PDB file of C-alpha atoms in Angstrom:
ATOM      1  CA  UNK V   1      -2.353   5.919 -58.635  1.00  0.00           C
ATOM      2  CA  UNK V   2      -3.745   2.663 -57.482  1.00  0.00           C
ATOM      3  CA  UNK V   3      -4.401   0.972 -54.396  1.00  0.00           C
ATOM      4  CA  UNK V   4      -1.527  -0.848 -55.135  1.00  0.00           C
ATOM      5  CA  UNK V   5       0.312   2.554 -53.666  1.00  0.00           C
ATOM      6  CA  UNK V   6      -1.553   2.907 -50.630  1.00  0.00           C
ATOM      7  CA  UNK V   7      -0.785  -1.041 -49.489  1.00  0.00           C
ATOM      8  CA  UNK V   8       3.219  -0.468 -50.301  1.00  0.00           C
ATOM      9  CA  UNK V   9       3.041   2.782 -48.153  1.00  0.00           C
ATOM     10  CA  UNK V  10       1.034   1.044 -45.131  1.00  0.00           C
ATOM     11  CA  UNK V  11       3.302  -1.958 -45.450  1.00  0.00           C
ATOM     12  CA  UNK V  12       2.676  -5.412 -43.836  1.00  0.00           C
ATOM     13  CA  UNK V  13       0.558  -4.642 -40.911  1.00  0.00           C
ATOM     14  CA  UNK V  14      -1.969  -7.105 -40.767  1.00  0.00           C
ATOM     15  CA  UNK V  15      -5.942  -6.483 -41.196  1.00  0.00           C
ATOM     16  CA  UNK V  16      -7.218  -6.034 -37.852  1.00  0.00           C
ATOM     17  CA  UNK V  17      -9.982  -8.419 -37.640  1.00  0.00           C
ATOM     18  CA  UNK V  18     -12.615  -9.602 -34.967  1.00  0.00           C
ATOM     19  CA  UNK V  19     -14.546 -13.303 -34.976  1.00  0.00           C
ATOM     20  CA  UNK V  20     -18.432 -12.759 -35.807  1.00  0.00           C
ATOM     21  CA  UNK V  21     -18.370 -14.033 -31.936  1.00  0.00           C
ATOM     22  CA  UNK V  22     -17.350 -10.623 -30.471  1.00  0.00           C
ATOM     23  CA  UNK V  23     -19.522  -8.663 -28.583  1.00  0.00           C
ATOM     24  CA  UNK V  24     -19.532  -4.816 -29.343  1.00  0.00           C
ATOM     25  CA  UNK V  25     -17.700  -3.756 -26.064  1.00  0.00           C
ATOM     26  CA  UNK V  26     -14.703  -6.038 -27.265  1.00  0.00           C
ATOM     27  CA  UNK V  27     -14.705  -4.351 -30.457  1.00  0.00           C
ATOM     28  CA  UNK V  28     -14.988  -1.063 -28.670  1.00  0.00           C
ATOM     29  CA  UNK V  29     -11.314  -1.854 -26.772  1.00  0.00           C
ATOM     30  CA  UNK V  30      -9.645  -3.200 -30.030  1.00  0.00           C
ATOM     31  CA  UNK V  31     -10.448   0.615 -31.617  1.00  0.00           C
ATOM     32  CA  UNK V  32      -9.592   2.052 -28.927  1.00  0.00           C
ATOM     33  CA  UNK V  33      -6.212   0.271 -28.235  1.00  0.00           C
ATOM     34  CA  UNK V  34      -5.369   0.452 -31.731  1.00  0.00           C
ATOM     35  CA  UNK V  35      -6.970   3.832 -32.828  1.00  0.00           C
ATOM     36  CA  UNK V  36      -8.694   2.865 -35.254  1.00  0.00           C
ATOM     37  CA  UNK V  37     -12.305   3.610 -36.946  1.00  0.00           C
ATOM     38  CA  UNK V  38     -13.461   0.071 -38.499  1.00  0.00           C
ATOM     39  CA  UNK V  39     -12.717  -3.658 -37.942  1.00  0.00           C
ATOM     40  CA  UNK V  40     -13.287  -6.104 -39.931  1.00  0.00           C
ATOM     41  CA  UNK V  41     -15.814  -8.913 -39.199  1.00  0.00           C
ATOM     42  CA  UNK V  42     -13.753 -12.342 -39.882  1.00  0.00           C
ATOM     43  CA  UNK V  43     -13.438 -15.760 -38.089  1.00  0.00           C
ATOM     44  CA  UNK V  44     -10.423 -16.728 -40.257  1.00  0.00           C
ATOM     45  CA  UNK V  45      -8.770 -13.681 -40.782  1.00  0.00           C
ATOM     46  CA  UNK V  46      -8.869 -14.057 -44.628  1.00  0.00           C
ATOM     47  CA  UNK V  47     -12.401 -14.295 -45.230  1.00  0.00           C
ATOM     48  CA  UNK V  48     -14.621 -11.054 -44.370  1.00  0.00           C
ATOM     49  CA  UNK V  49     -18.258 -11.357 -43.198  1.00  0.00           C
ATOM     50  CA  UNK V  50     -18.477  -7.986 -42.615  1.00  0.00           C
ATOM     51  CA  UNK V  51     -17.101  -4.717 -40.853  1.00  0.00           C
ATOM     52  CA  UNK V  52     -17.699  -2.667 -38.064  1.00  0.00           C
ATOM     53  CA  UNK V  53     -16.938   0.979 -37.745  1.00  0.00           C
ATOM     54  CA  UNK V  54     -17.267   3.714 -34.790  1.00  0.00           C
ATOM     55  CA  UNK V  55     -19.888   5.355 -36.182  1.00  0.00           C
ATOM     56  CA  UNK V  56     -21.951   1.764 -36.094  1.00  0.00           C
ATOM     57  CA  UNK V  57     -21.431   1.461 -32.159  1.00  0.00           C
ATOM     58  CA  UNK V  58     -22.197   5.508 -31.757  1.00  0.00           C
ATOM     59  CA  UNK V  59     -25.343   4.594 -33.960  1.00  0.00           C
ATOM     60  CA  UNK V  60     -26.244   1.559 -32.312  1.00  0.00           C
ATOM     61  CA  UNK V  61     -25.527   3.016 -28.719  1.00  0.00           C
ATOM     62  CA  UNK V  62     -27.590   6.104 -29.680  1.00  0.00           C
ATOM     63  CA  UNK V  63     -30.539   4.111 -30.675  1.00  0.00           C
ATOM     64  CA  UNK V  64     -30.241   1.265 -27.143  1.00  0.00           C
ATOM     65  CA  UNK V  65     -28.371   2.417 -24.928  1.00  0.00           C
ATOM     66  CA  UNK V  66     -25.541   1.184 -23.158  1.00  0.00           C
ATOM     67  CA  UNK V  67     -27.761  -2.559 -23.115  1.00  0.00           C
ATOM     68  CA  UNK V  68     -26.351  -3.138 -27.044  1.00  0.00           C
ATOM     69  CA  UNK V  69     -22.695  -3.297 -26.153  1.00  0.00           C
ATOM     70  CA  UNK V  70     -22.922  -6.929 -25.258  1.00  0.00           C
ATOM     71  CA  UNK V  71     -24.646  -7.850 -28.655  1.00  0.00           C
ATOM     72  CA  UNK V  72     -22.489  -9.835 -30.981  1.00  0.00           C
ATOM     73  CA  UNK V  73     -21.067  -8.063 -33.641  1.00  0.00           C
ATOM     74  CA  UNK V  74     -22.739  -9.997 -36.647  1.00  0.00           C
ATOM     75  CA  UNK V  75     -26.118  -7.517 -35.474  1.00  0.00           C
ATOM     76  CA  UNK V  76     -24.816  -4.208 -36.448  1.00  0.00           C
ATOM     77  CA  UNK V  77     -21.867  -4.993 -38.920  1.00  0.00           C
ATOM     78  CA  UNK V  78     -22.648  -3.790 -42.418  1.00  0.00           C
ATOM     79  CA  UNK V  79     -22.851  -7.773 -43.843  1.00  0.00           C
ATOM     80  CA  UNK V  80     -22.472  -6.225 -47.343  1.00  0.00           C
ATOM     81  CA  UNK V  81     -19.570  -5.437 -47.782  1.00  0.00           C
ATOM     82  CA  UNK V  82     -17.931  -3.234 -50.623  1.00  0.00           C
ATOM     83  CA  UNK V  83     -14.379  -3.640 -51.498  1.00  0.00           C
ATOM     84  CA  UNK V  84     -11.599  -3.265 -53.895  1.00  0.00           C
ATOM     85  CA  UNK V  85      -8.552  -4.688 -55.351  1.00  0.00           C
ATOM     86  CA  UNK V  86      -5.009  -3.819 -55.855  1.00  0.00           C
ATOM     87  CA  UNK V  87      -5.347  -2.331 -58.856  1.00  0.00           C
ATOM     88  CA  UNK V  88      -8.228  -0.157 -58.533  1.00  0.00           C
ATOM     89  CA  UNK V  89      -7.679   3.474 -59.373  1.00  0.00           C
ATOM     90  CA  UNK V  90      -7.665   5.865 -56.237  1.00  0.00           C
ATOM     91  CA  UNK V  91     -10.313   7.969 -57.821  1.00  0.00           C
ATOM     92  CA  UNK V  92     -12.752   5.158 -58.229  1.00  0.00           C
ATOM     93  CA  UNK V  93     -12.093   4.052 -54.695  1.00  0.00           C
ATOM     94  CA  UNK V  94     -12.506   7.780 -53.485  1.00  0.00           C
ATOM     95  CA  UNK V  95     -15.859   7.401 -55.361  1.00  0.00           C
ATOM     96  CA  UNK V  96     -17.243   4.361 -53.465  1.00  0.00           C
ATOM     97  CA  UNK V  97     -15.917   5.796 -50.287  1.00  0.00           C
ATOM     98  CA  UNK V  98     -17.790   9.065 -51.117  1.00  0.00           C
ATOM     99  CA  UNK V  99     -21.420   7.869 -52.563  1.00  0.00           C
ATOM    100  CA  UNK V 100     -21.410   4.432 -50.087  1.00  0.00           C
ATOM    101  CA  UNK V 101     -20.678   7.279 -47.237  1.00  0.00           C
ATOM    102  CA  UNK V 102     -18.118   4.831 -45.691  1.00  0.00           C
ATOM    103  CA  UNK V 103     -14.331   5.297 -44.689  1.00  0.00           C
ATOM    104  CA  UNK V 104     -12.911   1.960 -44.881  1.00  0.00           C
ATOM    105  CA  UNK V 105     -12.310  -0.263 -47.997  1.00  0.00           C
ATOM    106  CA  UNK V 106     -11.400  -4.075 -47.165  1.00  0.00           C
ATOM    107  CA  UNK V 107      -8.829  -4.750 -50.555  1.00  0.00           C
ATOM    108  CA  UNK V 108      -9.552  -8.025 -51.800  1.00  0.00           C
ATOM    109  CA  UNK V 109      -7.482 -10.930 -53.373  1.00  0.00           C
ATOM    110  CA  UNK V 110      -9.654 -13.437 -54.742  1.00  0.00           C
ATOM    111  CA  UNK V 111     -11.668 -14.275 -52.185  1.00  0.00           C
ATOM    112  CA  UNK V 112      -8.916 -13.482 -49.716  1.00  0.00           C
ATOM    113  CA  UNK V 113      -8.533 -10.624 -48.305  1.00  0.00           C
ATOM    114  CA  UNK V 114      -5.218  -9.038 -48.146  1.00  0.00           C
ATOM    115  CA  UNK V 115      -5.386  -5.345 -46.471  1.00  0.00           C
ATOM    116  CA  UNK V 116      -7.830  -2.738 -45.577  1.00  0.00           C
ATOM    117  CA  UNK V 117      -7.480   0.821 -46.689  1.00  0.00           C
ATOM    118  CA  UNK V 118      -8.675   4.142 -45.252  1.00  0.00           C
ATOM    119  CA  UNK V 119     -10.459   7.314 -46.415  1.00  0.00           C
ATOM    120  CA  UNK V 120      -7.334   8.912 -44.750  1.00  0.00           C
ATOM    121  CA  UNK V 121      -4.597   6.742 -46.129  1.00  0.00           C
ATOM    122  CA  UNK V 122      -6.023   7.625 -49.753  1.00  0.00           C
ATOM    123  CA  UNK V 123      -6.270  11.536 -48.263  1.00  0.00           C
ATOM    124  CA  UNK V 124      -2.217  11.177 -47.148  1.00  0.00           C
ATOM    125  CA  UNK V 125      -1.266   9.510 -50.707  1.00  0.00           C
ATOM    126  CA  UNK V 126      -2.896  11.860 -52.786  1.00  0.00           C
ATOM    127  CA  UNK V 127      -1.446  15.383 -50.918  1.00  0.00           C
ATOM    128  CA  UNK V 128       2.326  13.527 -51.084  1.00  0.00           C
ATOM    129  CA  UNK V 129       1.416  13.547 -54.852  1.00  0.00           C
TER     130      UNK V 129
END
C-alpha cells in the first residue's frame, strides 16, 4: 500500500491552506468550519512553510492565554516540516507519524505540494484492507 492509495480514496479535495499572514483565531474558524486537525502554512497554496495543528493552538493557548490567538501563524507553526510522496509505503509513513508524534503528512510533488494525508485516513485504508 502506498500513499498513492490514500490520495485516490480522498480524491481531489484541495489542501486546505492558510497565508503565513493569518492570525491563530482565523485558523481556529477554518478547523472548526471544516473539522479538521492541521492546516497547512502556505501563501501560494503549492508551496508549504509550515503547518498548524489543534494541538499547537491548545499548546500555545495553554501556555498565554487567550492574548496568543491574534499572533500570526508563522510563531507557532512547526516551520520544519516532514512530508512524503506518492509512493511512500503506508508503513513508513505510519512510522514518521508515530516517532515525529504528529498526525498530518503534507504529500509532496517536487517542490509542490499536491495533498495532505491523515493519521486517520492511513487508520481507514489499512482496516478496509
Amino acid at each position: 500500500m502506498t500513499v498513492q492509495q490514500i490520495l485516490k480514496v480522498k480524491g481531489d479535495a484541495p489542501v486546505v491552506t492558510v497565508p503565513s499572514t493569518a492570525s491563530l483565531s482565523e485558523v481556529a474558524q477554518v478547523l472548526s468550519a471544516r473539522r479538521i486537525g492541521a492546516v497547512v502554512v502556505s501563501d501560494d497554496g503549492v508551496h508549504p512553510l509550515g503547518i498548524l495543528s489543534e494541538r499547537d493552538i491548545v499548546r500555545e493557548l495553554g501556555r498565554r492565554g487567550v492574548t496568543c490567538m491574534s499572533d500570526q501563524v508563522t510563531g507557532v507553526m512547526t516551520s520544519k516540516i516532514i512530508t512524503c510522496t506518492r509512493g511512500d509505503r503506508l508503513t513508513d509513513v505510519m512510522q514518521k507519524m508515530t516517532d515525529g508524534r504528529f498526525r498530518h503528512l503534507p504529500v509532496m510533488e517536487g517542490e509542490k505540494m499536491v495533498g495532505v494525508i491523515s493519521i486517520g485516513d492511513v487508520v481507514k485504508i489499512r482496516l478496509d484492507e
